[in-house]
mmCIF file of C-alpha atoms in Angstrom:
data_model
loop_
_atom_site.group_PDB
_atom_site.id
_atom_site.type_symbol
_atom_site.label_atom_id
_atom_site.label_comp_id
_atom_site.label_asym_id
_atom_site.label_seq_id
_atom_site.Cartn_x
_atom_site.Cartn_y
_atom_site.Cartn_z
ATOM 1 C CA UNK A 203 -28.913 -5.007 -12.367
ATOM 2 C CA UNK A 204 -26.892 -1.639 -12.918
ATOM 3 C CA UNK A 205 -27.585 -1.515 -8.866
ATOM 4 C CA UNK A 206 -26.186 -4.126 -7.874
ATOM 5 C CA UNK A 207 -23.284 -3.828 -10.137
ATOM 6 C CA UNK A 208 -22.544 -0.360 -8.368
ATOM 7 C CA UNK A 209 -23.486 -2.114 -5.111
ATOM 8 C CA UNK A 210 -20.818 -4.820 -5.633
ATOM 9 C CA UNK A 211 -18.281 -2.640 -6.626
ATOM 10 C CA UNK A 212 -19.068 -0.117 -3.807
ATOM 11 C CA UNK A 213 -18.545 -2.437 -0.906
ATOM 12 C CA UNK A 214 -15.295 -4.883 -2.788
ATOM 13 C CA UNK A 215 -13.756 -1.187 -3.077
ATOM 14 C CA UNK A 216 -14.353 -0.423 0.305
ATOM 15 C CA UNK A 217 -13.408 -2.975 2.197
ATOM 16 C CA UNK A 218 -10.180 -3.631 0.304
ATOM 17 C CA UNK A 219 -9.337 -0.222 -0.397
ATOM 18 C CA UNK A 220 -9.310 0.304 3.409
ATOM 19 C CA UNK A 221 -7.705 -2.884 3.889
ATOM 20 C CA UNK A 222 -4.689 -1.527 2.059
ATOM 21 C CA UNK A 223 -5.449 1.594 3.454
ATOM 22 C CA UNK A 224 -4.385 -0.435 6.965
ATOM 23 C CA UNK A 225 -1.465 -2.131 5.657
ATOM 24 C CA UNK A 226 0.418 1.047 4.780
ATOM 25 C CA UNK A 227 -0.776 2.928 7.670
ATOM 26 C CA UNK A 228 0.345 0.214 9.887
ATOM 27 C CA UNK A 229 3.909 -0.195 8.248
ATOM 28 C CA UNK A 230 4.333 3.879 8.982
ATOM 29 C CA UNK A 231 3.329 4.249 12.053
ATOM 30 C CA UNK A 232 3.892 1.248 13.994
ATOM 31 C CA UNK A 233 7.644 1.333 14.782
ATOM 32 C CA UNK A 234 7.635 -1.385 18.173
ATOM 33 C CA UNK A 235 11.043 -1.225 19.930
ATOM 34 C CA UNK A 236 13.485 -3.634 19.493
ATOM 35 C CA UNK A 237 15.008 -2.586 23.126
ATOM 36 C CA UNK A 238 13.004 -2.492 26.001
ATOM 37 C CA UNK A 239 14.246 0.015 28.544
ATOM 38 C CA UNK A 240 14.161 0.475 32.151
ATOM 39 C CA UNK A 241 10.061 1.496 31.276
ATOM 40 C CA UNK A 242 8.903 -1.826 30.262
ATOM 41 C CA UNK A 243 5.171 -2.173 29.741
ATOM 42 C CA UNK A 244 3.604 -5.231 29.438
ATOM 43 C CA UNK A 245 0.778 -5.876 26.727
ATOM 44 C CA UNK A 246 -0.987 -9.019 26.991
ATOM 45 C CA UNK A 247 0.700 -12.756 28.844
ATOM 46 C CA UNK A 248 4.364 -12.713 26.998
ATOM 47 C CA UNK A 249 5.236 -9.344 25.209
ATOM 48 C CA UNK A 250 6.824 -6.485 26.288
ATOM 49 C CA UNK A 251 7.256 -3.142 25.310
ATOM 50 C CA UNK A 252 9.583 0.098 26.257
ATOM 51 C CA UNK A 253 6.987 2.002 25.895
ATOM 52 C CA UNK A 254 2.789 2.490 26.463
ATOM 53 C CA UNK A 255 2.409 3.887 22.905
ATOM 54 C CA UNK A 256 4.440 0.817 21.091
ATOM 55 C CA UNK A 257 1.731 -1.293 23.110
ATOM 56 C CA UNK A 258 -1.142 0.653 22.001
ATOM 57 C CA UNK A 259 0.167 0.331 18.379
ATOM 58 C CA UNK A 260 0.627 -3.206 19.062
ATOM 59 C CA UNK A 261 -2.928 -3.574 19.765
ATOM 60 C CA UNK A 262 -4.324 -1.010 17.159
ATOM 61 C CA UNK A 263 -2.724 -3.567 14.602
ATOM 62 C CA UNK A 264 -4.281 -6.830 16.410
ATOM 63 C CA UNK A 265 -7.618 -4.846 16.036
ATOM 64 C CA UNK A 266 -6.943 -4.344 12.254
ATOM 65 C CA UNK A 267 -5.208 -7.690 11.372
ATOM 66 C CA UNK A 268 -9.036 -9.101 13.309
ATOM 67 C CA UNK A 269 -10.774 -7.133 10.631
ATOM 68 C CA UNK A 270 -8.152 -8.230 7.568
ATOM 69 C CA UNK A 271 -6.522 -10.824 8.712
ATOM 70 C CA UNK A 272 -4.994 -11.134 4.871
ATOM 71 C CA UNK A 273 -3.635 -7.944 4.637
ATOM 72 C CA UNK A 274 -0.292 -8.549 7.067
ATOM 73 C CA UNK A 275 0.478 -11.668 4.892
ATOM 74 C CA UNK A 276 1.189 -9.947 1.909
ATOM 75 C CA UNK A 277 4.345 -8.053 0.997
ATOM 76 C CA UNK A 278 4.133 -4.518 2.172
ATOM 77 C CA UNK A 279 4.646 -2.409 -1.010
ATOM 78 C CA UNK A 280 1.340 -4.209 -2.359
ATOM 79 C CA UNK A 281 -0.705 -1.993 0.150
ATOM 80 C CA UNK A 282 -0.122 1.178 -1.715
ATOM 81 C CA UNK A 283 -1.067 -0.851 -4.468
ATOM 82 C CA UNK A 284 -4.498 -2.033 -3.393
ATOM 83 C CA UNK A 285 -5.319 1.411 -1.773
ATOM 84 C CA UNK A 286 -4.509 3.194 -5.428
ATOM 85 C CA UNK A 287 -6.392 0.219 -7.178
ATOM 86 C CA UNK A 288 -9.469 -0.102 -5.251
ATOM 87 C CA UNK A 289 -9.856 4.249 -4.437
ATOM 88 C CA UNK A 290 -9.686 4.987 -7.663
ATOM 89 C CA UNK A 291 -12.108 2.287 -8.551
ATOM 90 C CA UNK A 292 -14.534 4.013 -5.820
ATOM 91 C CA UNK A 293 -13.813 6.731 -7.319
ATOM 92 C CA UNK A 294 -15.516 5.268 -11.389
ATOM 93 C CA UNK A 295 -18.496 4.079 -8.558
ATOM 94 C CA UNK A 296 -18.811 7.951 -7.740
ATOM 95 C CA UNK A 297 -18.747 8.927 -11.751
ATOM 96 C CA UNK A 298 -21.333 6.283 -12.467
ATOM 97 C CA UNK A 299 -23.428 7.451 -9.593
ATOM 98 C CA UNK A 300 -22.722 11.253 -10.500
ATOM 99 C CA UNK A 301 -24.127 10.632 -14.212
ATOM 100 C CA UNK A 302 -27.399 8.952 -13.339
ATOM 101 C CA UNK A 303 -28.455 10.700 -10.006
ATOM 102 C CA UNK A 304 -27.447 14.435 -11.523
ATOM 103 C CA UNK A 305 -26.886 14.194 -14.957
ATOM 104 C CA UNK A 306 -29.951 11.917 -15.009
ATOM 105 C CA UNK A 307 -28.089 9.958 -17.840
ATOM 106 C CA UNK A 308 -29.485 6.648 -18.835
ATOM 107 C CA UNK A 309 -26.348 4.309 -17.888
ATOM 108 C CA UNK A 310 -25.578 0.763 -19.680
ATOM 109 C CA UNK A 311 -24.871 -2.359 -17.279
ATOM 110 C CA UNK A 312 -21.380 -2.110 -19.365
ATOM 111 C CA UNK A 313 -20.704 1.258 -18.444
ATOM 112 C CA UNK A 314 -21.305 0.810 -15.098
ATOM 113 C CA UNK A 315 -19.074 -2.165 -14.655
ATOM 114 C CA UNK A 316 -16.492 -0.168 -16.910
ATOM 115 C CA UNK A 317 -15.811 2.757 -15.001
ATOM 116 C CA UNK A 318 -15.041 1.626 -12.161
ATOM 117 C CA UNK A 319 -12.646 -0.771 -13.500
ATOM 118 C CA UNK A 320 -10.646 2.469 -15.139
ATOM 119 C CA UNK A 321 -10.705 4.151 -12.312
ATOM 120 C CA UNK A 322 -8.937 1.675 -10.688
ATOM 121 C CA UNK A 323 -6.380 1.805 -13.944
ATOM 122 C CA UNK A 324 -6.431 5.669 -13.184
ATOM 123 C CA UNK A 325 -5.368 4.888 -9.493
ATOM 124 C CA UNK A 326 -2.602 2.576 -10.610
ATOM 125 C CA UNK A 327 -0.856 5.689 -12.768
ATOM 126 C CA UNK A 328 -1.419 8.113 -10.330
ATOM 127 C CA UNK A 329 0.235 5.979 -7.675
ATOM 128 C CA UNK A 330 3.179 4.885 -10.872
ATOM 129 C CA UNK A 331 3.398 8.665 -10.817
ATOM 130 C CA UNK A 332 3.448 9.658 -7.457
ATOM 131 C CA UNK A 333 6.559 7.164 -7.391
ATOM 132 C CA UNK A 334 7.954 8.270 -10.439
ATOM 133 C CA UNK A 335 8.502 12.207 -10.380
ATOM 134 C CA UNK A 336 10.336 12.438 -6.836
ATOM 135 C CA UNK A 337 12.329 9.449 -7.755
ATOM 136 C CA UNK A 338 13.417 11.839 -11.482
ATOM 137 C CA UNK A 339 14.209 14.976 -9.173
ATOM 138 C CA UNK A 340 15.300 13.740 -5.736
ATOM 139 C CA UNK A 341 17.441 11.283 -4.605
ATOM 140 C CA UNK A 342 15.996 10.910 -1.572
ATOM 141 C CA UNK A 343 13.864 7.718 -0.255
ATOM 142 C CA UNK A 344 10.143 8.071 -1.538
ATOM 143 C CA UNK A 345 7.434 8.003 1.058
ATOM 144 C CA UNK A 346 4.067 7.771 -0.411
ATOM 145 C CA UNK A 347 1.426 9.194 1.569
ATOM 146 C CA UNK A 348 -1.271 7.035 2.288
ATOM 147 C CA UNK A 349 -3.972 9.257 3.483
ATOM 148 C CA UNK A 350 -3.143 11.557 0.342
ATOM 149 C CA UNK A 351 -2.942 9.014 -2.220
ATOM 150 C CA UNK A 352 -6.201 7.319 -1.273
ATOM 151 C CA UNK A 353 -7.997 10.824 -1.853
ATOM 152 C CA UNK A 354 -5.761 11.882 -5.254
ATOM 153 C CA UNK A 355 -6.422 8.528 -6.685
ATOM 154 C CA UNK A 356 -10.889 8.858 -5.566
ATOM 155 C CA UNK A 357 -10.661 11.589 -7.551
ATOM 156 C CA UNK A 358 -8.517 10.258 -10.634
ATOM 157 C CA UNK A 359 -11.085 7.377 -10.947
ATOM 158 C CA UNK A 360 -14.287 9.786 -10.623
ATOM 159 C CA UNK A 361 -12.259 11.877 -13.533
ATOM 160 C CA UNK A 362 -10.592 8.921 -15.459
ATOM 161 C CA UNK A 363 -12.977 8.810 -18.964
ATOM 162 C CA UNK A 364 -11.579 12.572 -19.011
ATOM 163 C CA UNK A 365 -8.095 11.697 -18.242
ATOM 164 C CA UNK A 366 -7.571 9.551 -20.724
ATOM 165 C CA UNK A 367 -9.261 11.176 -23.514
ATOM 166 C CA UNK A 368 -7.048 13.925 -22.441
ATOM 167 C CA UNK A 369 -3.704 11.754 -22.368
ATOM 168 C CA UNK A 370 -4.613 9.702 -25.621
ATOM 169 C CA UNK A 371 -5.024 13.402 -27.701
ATOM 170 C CA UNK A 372 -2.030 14.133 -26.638
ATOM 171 C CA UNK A 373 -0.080 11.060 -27.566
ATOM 172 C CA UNK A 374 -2.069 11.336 -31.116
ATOM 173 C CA UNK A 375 -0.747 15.033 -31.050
ATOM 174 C CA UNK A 376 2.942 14.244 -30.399
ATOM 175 C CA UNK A 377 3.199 11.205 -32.025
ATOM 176 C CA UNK A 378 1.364 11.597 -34.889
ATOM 177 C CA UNK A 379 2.912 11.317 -38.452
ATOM 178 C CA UNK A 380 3.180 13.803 -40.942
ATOM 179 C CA UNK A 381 0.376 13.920 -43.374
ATOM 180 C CA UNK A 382 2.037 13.514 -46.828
ATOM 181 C CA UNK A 383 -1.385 13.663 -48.569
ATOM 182 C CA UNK A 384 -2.194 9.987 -48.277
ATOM 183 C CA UNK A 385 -5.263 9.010 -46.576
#
């Protein structure tokens, strides 16, 4: 059962991961003209281009939107959203697989449907971060980089159990009330 648990959440991660993984790729690099110049191509029966690498874009993204055709219906900031959510839940499948295939631990159904699902938690602050800290020290607009957040969040989610042991000491350490001999 723990299998095909890991199984399940191996291939849902995939497939939307990458499918978010399109969606932002798609809104950064495909820029189609809005002018067609005195270079016109012509992709497909009725559109028309001003140049050969807007149509090649064009029909990179027909190739994708065949493959998830949901993905372009959805606002675009929700990409980055999926990719954090759904690496950093591959990235809990990695931990899981890590602790029974090296660490030969004996894993619990629970915590192998767990992990994964903080990972993906993990993903969500590393993206809420990744927004967060340019936005305190720049005034500039924030590009997230989707290539680089779908690897920083993997690895949040393969480290998250750590992360937020880590993060919840220090919140007891800093927010913790003086001891005034009562217990």
């Amino acid at each position: 059962m723990k299998i095909l648990t890991l199984i399940a959440w191996t291939l849902v991660c995939i497939y939307l991961g990458f499918a978010g993984w399109a969606r932002v790729q798609s809104e950064q690099k495909i820029e189609i003209s809005s002018t067609a110049g005195p270079d016109q191509v012509q992709c497909g029966e009725e559109i028309t281009f001003g140049s050969l690498e807007d149509c090649l874009m064009y029909e990179r993204e027909k190739q994708t939107s065949a493959l998830f055709p949901w993905v372009f219906n959805i606002p675009s900031f929700f990409g980055v959203i999926i990719v954090s959510i759904f690496f950093g839940s591959l990235g809990g499948v990695i931990k899981v697989l890590k602790e029974i295939t090296l660490d030969k631990l004996q894993i619990s159904r629970m915590r192998a449907s767990i992990l994964p699902f903080f990972g993906g938690l993990m993903g969500l602050i590393i993206l809420g971060i990744s927004i967060l800290v340019p936005d305190v020290i720049s005034a500039n607009e924030i590009v997230v980089r989707p290539t680089t957040l779908l690897f920083l969040t993997m690895f949040g989610g393969a480290f998250s159990d750590k992360a937020f042991s880590w993060a919840d000491a220090q919140m007891t350490r800093i927010f913790s009330l003086p001891n005034n001999g009562a217990e």
